[in-house]
C-alpha atoms as a printed R data frame, in Angstrom:
    type eleno elety resid chain resno       x       y       z
1   ATOM     1    CA   GLN     A     1  13.757  -8.712  -7.487
2   ATOM     2    CA   VAL     A     2  11.823  -5.453  -8.160
3   ATOM     3    CA   GLN     A     3  12.413  -1.864  -7.528
4   ATOM     4    CA   LEU     A     4   9.259   0.069  -5.815
5   ATOM     5    CA   VAL     A     5   8.690   3.746  -5.794
6   ATOM     6    CA   GLU     A     6   5.851   5.527  -4.268
7   ATOM     7    CA   SER     A     7   4.304   9.193  -4.687
8   ATOM     8    CA   GLY     A     8   1.379  11.105  -4.033
9   ATOM     9    CA   GLY     A     9   1.951  11.756  -0.609
10  ATOM    10    CA   GLY     A    10   1.441  15.305   1.481
11  ATOM    11    CA   LEU     A    11  -0.308  17.302   3.687
12  ATOM    12    CA   VAL     A    12  -4.397  17.209   3.792
13  ATOM    13    CA   GLN     A    13  -6.585  18.417   6.375
14  ATOM    14    CA   THR     A    14  -9.051  16.142   8.143
15  ATOM    15    CA   GLY     A    15 -12.177  14.371   5.875
16  ATOM    16    CA   GLY     A    16  -9.665  14.874   3.020
17  ATOM    17    CA   SER     A    17  -8.698  13.049   0.433
18  ATOM    18    CA   LEU     A    18  -5.119  11.481  -1.115
19  ATOM    19    CA   ARG     A    19  -3.982   8.945  -3.777
20  ATOM    20    CA   LEU     A    20  -0.628   6.918  -3.390
21  ATOM    21    CA   SER     A    21   1.643   5.553  -6.504
22  ATOM    22    CA   CYS     A    22   3.785   2.885  -6.066
23  ATOM    23    CA   ALA     A    23   5.804   2.460  -9.532
24  ATOM    24    CA   ALA     A    24   7.566  -0.388 -10.209
25  ATOM    25    CA   SER     A    25  10.059  -2.008 -12.040
26  ATOM    26    CA   GLY     A    26  12.748  -4.709 -13.096
27  ATOM    27    CA   ARG     A    27  10.577  -7.658 -13.161
28  ATOM    28    CA   THR     A    28   7.310  -8.877 -14.669
29  ATOM    29    CA   PHE     A    29   4.619  -6.974 -12.350
30  ATOM    30    CA   SER     A    30   1.779  -9.338 -12.557
31  ATOM    31    CA   SER     A    31   3.720 -11.901 -10.625
32  ATOM    32    CA   TYR     A    32   3.818  -9.820  -7.434
33  ATOM    33    CA   ALA     A    33   1.065  -9.590  -4.595
34  ATOM    34    CA   MET     A    34   1.347  -6.048  -3.756
35  ATOM    35    CA   GLY     A    35   0.590  -4.232  -0.481
36  ATOM    36    CA   TRP     A    36   0.290  -0.834   1.360
37  ATOM    37    CA   PHE     A    37   1.818  -0.322   4.754
38  ATOM    38    CA   ARG     A    38   2.440   2.471   6.984
39  ATOM    39    CA   GLN     A    39   4.507   3.425  10.138
40  ATOM    40    CA   ALA     A    40   4.318   6.145  12.309
41  ATOM    41    CA   PRO     A    41   6.765   7.519  14.755
42  ATOM    42    CA   GLY     A    42   7.512   5.557  17.325
43  ATOM    43    CA   LYS     A    43   5.153   2.640  16.253
44  ATOM    44    CA   GLU     A    44   5.837  -0.647  14.544
45  ATOM    45    CA   ARG     A    45   5.187  -0.773  10.737
46  ATOM    46    CA   GLU     A    46   1.534  -2.017  10.398
47  ATOM    47    CA   PHE     A    47  -0.707  -3.693   7.192
48  ATOM    48    CA   VAL     A    48  -2.948  -1.125   5.870
49  ATOM    49    CA   ALA     A    49  -3.693  -3.144   2.550
50  ATOM    50    CA   ALA     A    50  -3.169  -5.618  -0.104
51  ATOM    51    CA   ILE     A    51  -3.912  -6.877  -3.241
52  ATOM    52    CA   SER     A    52  -3.319 -10.111  -5.397
53  ATOM    53    CA   ARG     A    53  -1.726 -10.369  -8.439
54  ATOM    54    CA   SER     A    54  -4.630  -9.868 -10.760
55  ATOM    55    CA   GLY     A    55  -6.337  -7.560  -8.464
56  ATOM    56    CA   GLY     A    56  -8.990  -9.964  -8.134
57  ATOM    57    CA   ASN     A    57  -8.680  -9.950  -4.503
58  ATOM    58    CA   THR     A    58  -7.780  -7.555  -1.762
59  ATOM    59    CA   ALA     A    59  -7.637  -7.103   1.771
60  ATOM    60    CA   TYR     A    60  -7.682  -3.846   4.622
61  ATOM    61    CA   ALA     A    61  -6.799  -3.546   8.157
62  ATOM    62    CA   ASP     A    62  -9.834  -2.860   9.912
63  ATOM    63    CA   SER     A    63  -9.069   0.749  10.654
64  ATOM    64    CA   VAL     A    64  -9.191   1.590   7.139
65  ATOM    65    CA   LYS     A    65 -11.610  -0.060   5.592
66  ATOM    66    CA   GLY     A    66 -14.682   1.711   3.912
67  ATOM    67    CA   ARG     A    67 -12.496   4.587   3.555
68  ATOM    68    CA   PHE     A    68  -9.382   3.163   1.453
69  ATOM    69    CA   THR     A    69  -8.882   1.541  -1.491
70  ATOM    70    CA   ILE     A    70  -6.171  -0.547  -3.002
71  ATOM    71    CA   SER     A    71  -6.302  -1.381  -7.214
72  ATOM    72    CA   ARG     A    72  -3.456  -1.824  -9.727
73  ATOM    73    CA   ASP     A    73  -2.601  -1.544 -13.322
74  ATOM    74    CA   ASN     A    74  -0.564  -4.482 -14.387
75  ATOM    75    CA   ALA     A    75  -0.139  -2.890 -17.436
76  ATOM    76    CA   LYS     A    76   1.576   0.476 -16.107
77  ATOM    77    CA   SER     A    77   3.491  -1.471 -13.637
78  ATOM    78    CA   THR     A    78   1.551   0.245 -10.360
79  ATOM    79    CA   MET     A    79  -0.648  -0.099  -8.073
80  ATOM    80    CA   TYR     A    80  -2.812   2.566  -5.981
81  ATOM    81    CA   LEU     A    81  -4.113   3.711  -2.898
82  ATOM    82    CA   GLN     A    82  -7.383   5.780  -2.521
83  ATOM    83    CA   MET     A    83  -7.943   7.285   0.642
84  ATOM    84    CA   ASN     A    84 -10.906   9.107   1.622
85  ATOM    85    CA   SER     A    85 -12.107  10.892   4.800
86  ATOM    86    CA   LEU     A    86  -8.651  10.764   6.122
87  ATOM    87    CA   ARG     A    87  -7.886  11.161  10.061
88  ATOM    88    CA   PRO     A    88  -5.350  12.409  12.143
89  ATOM    89    CA   GLU     A    89  -4.396   8.832  13.070
90  ATOM    90    CA   ASP     A    90  -3.503   7.999   9.321
91  ATOM    91    CA   THR     A    91  -0.675  10.508   9.335
92  ATOM    92    CA   ALA     A    92   2.561   8.049   8.612
93  ATOM    93    CA   VAL     A    93   4.830   7.258   6.395
94  ATOM    94    CA   TYR     A    94   3.142   4.892   3.620
95  ATOM    95    CA   VAL     A    95   5.540   2.327   2.386
96  ATOM    96    CA   CYS     A    96   4.532  -0.091  -0.424
97  ATOM    97    CA   ALA     A    97   5.836  -3.869  -0.584
98  ATOM    98    CA   ALA     A    98   6.143  -6.753  -3.643
99  ATOM    99    CA   GLN     A    99   6.405 -10.388  -3.447
100 ATOM   100    CA   VAL     A   100   6.045 -12.983  -5.739
101 ATOM   101    CA   ALA     A   101   3.178 -15.114  -4.832
102 ATOM   102    CA   LEU     A   102   0.751 -17.446  -6.511
103 ATOM   103    CA   PRO     A   103  -2.783 -15.886  -8.276
104 ATOM   104    CA   THR     A   104  -5.162 -15.511  -6.026
105 ATOM   105    CA   PHE     A   105  -3.360 -14.458  -1.865
106 ATOM   106    CA   THR     A   106  -2.495 -11.587  -0.279
107 ATOM   107    CA   LEU     A   107  -0.269 -10.841   1.578
108 ATOM   108    CA   SER     A   108  -0.741  -9.149   4.941
109 ATOM   109    CA   ARG     A   109   2.173  -9.402   7.180
110 ATOM   110    CA   VAL     A   110   5.904  -7.504   6.877
111 ATOM   111    CA   GLY     A   111   7.531 -10.756   7.163
112 ATOM   112    CA   GLN     A   112   5.817 -11.826   4.023
113 ATOM   113    CA   TYR     A   113   7.427  -9.315   1.055
114 ATOM   114    CA   ASN     A   114  10.922  -9.108   0.229
115 ATOM   115    CA   SER     A   115  10.818  -5.759  -1.485
116 ATOM   116    CA   TRP     A   116   9.952  -2.397  -0.393
117 ATOM   117    CA   GLY     A   117   9.823   1.028  -1.893
118 ATOM   118    CA   GLN     A   118  11.270   4.134   0.352
119 ATOM   119    CA   GLY     A   119   7.933   5.343   1.729
120 ATOM   120    CA   ALA     A   120   5.435   8.564   1.090
121 ATOM   121    CA   GLN     A   121   4.921  11.038   3.937
122 ATOM   122    CA   VAL     A   122   1.184  11.464   4.268
123 ATOM   123    CA   THR     A   123   0.182  13.890   7.047
124 ATOM   124    CA   VAL     A   124  -3.012  14.944   8.209
125 ATOM   125    CA   SER     A   125  -4.201  17.574  10.207
126 ATOM   126    CA   SER     A   126  -6.640  18.223  12.393
C-alpha cells in the first residue's frame, strides 16, 4: 500500500483560501487514482474531489464545484486541493485517499479506496 501524509490545513476566515497537499510514498504514485474526502464532527465522511491517474479526469462534489480545484504532480508524488471562497460549512478534517485504478477512472465513494492519510484540520471562521 501507499503511505499518505496531508499538510496545509489551518484556520482561515470566510472567503479565504487554503491549499492542501497529500504526499505519497511507498508505491508508484501514477498507478493510483486519488481523492479528497472530509469529515465534520458528528457527520459521516463525505466525498470532496477525485482525480484520475494522469490528472486528465476530475470530479467534484456539488458543494465545492467552482470553488475547489484538485490537481496532482506525479513527478513529485503529490496531490493538491486548492480551496477558494471558503465557507464555515467547509470546516472539517480533510483526508486524502488512494486506490490502484484504470487510467481514466475517478473514484468518489469511501468504499472504493483502501489507502488513507491521517487528515488535516481545516477551520473556517465566520
